[in-house]
Coordinates of C-alpha atoms and ligand atoms in Angstrom, one line a residue:
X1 CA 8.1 1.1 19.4
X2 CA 5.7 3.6 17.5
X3 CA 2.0 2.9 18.6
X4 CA 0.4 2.5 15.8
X5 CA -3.9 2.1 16.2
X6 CA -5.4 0.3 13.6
X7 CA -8.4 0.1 12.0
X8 CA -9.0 -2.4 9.4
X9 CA -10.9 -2.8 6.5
X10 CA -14.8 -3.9 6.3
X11 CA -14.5 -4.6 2.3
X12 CA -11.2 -5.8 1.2
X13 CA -10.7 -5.6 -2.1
X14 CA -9.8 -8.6 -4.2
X15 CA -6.1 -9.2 -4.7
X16 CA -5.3 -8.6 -8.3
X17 CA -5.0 -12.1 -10.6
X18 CA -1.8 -14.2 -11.1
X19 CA -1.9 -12.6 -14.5
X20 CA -2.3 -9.0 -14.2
X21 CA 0.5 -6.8 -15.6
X22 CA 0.3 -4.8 -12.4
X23 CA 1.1 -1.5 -14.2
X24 CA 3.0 0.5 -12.3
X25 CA 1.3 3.2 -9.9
X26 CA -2.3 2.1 -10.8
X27 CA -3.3 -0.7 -8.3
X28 CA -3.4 0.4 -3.9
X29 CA -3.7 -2.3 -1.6
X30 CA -6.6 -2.2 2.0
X31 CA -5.0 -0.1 4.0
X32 CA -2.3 2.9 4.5
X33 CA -0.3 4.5 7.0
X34 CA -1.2 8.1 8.6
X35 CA 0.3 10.5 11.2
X36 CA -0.1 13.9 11.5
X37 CA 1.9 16.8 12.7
X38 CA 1.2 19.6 14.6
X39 CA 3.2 22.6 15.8
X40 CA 3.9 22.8 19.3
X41 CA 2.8 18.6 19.5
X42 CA 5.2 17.1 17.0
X43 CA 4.5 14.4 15.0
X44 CA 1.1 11.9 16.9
X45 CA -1.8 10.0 16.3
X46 CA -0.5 6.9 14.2
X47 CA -2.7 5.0 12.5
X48 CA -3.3 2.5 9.9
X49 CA -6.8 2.9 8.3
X50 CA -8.6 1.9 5.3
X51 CA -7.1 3.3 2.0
X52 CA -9.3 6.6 1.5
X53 CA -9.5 9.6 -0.1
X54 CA -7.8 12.3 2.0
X55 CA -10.0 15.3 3.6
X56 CA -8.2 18.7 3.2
X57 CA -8.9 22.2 2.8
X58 CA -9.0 23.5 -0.5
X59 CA -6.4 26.5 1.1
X60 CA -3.9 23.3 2.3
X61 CA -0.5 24.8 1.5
X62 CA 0.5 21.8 -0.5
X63 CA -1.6 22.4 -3.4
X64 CA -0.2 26.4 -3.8
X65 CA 3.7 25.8 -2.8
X66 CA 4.3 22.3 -3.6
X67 CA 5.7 21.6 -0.1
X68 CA 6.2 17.7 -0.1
X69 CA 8.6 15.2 0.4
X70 CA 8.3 11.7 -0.9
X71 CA 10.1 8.5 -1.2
X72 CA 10.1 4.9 -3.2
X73 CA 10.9 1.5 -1.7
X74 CA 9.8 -2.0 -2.3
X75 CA 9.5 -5.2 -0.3
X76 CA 9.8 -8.5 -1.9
X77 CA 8.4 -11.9 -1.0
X78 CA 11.1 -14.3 -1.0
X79 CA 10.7 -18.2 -2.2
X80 CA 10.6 -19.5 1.6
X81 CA 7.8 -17.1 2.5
X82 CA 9.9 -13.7 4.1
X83 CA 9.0 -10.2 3.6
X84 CA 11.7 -8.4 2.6
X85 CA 12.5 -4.5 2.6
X86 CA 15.8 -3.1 0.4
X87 CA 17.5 -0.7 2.1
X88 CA 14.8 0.8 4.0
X89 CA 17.5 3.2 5.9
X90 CA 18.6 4.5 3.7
X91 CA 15.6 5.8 2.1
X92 CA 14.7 7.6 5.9
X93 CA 17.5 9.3 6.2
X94 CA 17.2 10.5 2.5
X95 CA 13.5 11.6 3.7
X96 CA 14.9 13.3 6.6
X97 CA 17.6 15.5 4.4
X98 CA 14.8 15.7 2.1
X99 CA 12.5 17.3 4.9
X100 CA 15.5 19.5 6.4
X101 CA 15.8 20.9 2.7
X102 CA 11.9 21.5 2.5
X103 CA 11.3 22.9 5.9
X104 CA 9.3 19.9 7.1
X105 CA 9.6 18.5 10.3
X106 CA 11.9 15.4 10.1
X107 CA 10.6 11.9 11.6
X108 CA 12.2 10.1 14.0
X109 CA 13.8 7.2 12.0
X110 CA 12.7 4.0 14.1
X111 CA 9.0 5.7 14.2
X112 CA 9.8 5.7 10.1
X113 CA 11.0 1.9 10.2
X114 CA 8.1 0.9 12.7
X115 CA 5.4 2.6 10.2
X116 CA 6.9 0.6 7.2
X117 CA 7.2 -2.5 8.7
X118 CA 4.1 -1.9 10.0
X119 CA 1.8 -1.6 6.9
X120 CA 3.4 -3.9 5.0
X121 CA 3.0 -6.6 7.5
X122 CA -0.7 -5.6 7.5
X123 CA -1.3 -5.5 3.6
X124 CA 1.4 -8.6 3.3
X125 CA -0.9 -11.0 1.5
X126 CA -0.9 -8.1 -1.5
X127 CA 3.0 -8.5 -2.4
X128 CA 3.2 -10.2 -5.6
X129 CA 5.4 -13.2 -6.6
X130 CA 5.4 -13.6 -10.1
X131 CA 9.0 -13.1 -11.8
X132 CA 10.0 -9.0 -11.8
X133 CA 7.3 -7.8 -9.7
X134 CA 7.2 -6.4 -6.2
X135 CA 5.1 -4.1 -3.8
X136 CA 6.1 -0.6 -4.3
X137 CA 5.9 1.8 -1.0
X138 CA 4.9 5.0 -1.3
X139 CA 5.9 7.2 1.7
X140 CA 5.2 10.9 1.3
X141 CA 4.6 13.9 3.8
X142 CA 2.3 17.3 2.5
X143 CA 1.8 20.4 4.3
X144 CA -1.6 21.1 5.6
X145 CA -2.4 24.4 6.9
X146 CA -5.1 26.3 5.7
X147 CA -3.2 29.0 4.3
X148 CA -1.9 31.2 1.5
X149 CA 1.0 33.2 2.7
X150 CA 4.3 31.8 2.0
X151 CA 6.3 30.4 5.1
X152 CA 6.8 26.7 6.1
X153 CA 3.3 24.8 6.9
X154 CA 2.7 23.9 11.0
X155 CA 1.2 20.7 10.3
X156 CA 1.6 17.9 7.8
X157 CA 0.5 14.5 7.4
X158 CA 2.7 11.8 7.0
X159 CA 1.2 8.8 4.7
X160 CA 2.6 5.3 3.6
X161 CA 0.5 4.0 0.6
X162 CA 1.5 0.4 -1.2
X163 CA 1.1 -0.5 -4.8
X164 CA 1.8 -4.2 -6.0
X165 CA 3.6 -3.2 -9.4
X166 CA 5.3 -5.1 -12.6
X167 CA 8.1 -3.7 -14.4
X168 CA 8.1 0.0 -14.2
X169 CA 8.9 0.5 -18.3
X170 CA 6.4 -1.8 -20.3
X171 CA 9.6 -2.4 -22.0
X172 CA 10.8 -4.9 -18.8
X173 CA 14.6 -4.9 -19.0
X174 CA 14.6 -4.8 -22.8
X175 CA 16.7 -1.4 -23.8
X176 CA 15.2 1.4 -23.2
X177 CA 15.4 4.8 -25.6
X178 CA 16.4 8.1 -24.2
X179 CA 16.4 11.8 -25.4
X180 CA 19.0 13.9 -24.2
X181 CA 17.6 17.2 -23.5
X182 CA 19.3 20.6 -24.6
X183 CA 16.6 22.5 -24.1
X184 CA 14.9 22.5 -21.0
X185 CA 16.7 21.7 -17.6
X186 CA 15.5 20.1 -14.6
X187 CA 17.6 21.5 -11.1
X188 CA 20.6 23.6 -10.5
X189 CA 23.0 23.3 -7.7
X190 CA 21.6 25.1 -4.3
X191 CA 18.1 24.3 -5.9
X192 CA 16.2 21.4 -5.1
X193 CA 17.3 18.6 -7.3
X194 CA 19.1 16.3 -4.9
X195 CA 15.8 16.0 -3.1
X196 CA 12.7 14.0 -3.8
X197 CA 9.9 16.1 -4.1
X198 CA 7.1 16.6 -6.8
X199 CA 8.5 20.3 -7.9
X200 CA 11.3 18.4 -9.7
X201 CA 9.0 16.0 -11.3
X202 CA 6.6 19.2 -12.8
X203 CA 9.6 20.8 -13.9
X204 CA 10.8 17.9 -16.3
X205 CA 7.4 17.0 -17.3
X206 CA 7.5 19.4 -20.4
X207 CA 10.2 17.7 -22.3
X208 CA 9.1 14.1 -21.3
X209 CA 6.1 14.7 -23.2
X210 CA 8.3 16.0 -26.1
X211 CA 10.6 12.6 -25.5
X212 CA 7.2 10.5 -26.1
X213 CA 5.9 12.4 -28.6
X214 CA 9.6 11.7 -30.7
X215 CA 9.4 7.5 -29.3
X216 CA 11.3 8.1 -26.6
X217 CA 10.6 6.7 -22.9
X218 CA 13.0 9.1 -21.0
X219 CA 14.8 12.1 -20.6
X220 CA 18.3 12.6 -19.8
X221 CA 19.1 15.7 -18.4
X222 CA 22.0 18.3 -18.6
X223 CA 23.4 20.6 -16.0
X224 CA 21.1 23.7 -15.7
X225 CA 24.4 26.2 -15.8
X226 CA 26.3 24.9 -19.3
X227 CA 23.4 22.5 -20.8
X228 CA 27.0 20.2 -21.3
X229 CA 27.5 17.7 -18.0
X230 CA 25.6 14.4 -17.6
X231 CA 22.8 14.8 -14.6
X232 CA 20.7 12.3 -14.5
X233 CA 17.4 10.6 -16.0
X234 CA 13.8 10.8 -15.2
X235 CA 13.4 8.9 -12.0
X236 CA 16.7 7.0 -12.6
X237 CA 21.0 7.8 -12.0
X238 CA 22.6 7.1 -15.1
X239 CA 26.1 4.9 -15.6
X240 CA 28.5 4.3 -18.6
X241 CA 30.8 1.2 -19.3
X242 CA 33.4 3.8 -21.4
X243 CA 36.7 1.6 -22.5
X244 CA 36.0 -0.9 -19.5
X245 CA 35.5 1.9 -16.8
X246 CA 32.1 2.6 -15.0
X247 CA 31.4 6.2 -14.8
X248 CA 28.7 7.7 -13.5
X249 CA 28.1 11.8 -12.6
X250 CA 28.9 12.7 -9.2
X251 CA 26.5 14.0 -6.3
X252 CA 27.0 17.7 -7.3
X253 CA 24.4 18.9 -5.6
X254 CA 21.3 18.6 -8.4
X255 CA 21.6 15.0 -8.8
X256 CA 19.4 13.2 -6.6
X257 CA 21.4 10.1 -4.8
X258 CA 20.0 7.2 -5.7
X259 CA 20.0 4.4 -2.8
X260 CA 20.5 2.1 -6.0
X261 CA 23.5 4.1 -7.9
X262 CA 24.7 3.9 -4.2
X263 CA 24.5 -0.1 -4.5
X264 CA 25.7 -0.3 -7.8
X265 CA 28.8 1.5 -7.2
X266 CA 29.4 -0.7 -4.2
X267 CA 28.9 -3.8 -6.3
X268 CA 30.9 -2.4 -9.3
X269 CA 33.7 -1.8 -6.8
X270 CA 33.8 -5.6 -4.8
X271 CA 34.3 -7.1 -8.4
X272 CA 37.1 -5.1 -9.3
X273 CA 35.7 -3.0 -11.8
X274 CA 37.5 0.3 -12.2
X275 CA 34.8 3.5 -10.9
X276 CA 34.7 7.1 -11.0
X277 CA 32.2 9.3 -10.3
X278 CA 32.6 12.4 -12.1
X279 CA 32.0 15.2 -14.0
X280 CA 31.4 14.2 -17.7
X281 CA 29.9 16.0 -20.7
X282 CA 27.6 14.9 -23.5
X283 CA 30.8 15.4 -25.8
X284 CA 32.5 13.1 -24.0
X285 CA 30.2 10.7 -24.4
X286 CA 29.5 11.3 -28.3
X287 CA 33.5 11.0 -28.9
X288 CA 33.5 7.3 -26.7
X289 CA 30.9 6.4 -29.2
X290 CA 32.7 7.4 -32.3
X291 CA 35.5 5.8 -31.4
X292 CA 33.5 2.3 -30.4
X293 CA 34.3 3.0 -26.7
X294 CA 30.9 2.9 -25.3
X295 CA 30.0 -0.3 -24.2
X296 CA 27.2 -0.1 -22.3
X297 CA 24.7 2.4 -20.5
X298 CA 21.9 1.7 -17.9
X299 CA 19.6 3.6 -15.8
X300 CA 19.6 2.9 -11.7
X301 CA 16.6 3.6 -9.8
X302 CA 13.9 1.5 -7.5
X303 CA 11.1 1.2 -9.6
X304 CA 13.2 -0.4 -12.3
X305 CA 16.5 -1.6 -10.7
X306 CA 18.6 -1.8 -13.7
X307 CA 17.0 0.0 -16.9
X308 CA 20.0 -1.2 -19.8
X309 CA 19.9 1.9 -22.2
X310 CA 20.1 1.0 -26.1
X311 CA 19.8 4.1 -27.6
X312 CA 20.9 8.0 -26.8
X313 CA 19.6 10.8 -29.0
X314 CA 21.3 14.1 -28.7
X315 CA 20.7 16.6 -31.2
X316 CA 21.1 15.0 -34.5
X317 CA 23.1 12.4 -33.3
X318 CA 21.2 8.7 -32.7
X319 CA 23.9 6.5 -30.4
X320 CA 23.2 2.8 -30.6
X321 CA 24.5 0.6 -27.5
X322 CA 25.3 -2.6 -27.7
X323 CA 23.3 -3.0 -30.9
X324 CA 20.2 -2.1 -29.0
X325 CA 20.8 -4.6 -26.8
X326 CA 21.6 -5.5 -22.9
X327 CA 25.1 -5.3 -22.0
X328 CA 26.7 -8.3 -20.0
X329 CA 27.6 -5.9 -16.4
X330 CA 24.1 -4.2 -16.9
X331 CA 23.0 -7.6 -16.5
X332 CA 24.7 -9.1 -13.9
X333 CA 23.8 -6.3 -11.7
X334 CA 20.1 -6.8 -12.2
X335 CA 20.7 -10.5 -11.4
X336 CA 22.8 -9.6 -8.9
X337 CA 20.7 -6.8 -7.1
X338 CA 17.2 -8.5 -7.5
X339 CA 18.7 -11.9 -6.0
X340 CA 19.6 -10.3 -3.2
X341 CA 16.3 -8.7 -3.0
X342 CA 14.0 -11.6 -3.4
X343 CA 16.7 -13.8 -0.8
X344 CA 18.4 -16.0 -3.7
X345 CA 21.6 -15.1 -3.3
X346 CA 23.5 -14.6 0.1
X347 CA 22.9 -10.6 1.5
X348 CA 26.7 -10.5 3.1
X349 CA 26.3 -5.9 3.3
X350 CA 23.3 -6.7 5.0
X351 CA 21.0 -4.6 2.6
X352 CA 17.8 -6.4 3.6
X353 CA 15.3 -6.0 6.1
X354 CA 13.0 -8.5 7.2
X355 CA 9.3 -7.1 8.2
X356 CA 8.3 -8.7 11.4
Ligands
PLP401 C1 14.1 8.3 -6.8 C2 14.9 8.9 -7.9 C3 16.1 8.3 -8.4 C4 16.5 6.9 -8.0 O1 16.7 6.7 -6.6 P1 16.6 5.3 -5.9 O2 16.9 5.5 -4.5 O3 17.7 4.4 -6.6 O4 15.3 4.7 -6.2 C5 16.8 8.9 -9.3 N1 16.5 10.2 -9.7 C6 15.4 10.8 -9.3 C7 15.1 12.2 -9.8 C8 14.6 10.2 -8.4 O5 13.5 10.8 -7.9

């Protein structure tokens, strides 16, 4: 068991209302999680404190080389009063390979699960309940050292922050609208694209802003080599429904593995669907289209679960899906995947992890 000190708040802050859209990313909750790292001492000193600006060094290596790691997980309140996490192992031993990539020390995975359980048992009563909403966990590790050479940091800080959050497009599960990108590119195999960290997130910010600016909320990228192969979207793994088969890109090494593609391909699989993961081209998908073969795309990823797609835009050419509208497996997997979250319907791959 991790030993956690805590400290708690003097001025809580007042829980958001019953009626706040809980915009995603904007709202913390009393407290967060903290443990540092030192060389030679390893990772100590775990402690839940008041949520508070951090103290650092102007010269902290994080700021000049980017070298972070962070992750995204929610828990859920269910209707007979549990806390739920989804998958929480998942997304530590995606941290760890994440660190191993980065040069950060890794964490010791039941000191991980102790430190989630742990805040989100303290900050419990900030979980929201209404329909489509949840309390998003933000775990993230930066490098500290004072210093501007390059190398690897020798201390870090580990943090676990928690935001109560809505639906992560205003749009909610209505279809969202996506640009396919030909210009720019995101991550290249041997970079650092399967891993979370905010260099990948700076990289694609240039052409989300030109998405927005043409009325579109994402970005779907293309393979950095031949600007041809499906990657993957924003913050989100993207599937097809092409002639009644799911597709969706495999882990080549620049995709980042969602723990929810991971669950929907599971899912797709138990009901018999037929699934590849592969290696498919833009072209590929403009011919299904043509030819009235595209049934249905949708974006996986934790903020939004299921994101159904209703329109593509490559180049010149404007793909509708589903007349705009939400597709009957895109769906069923959000029904499917958020019961199983919130506890109304039967967790038999034991993906759920109660806190306490
Ligand atoms: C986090 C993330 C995803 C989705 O992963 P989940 O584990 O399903 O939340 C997909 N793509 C990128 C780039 C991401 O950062």
């Amino acid at each position: 068991m991790l030993n956690i000190r805590i400290e708690k708040t003097t001025t809580p802050k007042e829980l958001p209302s019953k009626d706040n859209p809980l915009r995603f990313g904007t709202i913390f909750t009393d407290h967060m999680f903290i443990m540092n790292y030192d060389e030679g001492k390893g990772w100590h000193d775990a402690r839940i404190v008041p949520y508070q600006p951090l103290n650092l060094e102007p010269s902290a290596m994080v700021f000049h080389y980017g070298q972070e790691m962070f992750e995204g997980l929610k828990a859920y309140k269910t209707e007979d009063g549990r806390t739920l996490l989804f998958r929480p192992d998942k997304n530590i031993e995606r941290a760890n390979r994440s660190n191993q990539r980065l040069c950060i020390p890794e964490i010791d995975p039941d000191d991980f699960m102790d430190a989630l359980k742990a805040i989100v048992e303290m900050d419990e009563a900030w979980i929201p309940t209404k329909e489509g909403t949840s309390l998003y966990i933000r775990p993230f590790v930066i490098a500290t050292d004072p210093f501007l050479g390059v190398r690897p940091s020798s201390s870090y800080l580990f943090i676990i922050i928690l935001s109560p959050v809505g639906a992560y497009y205003p749009e909610g599960l209505d279809p969202v609208k996506i640009w396919v990108e030909d210009e720019y590119v995101r991550a290249v195999k041997g970079g650092i694209g399967a891993v979370k960290t905010g260099g990948n997130y700076v990289a694609s910010m240039k052409s989300q802003v030109k998405a927005h600016d043409e009325g579109y909320s994402q970005v779907l990228w293309l393979d950095g080599v031949h600007r041809k192969y499906i990657e993957e979207v924003g913050a989100m793994n993207i599937f097809f429904k092409i002639d009644g088969t799911i597709v969706t890109p495999e882990l080549s090494g620049s995709i980042l593995p969602g723990v929810t593609r991971a669950s929907v391909l599971e899912l797709c699989k138990e009901w018999g669907l037929p699934v590849k993961e592969e290696r498919i081209s833009i072209d590929e998908i403009y011919e299904a289209h043509k030819k009235g073969h595209l049934e249905e795309v949708f974006g996986t990823g934790t903020a939004a679960v299921i994101s159904p797609v209703g329109q593509l835009r490559w180049d010149k050419h404007i793909m509708t899906i589903q007349g705009g509208g939400i597709g009957p497996i895109s769906q069923k997997l959000y029904d499917t995947i958020t019961g199983i979250q919130l506890g109304r319907i039967k967790d038999i791959h034991n993906w759920t992890v109660e806190v306490k």
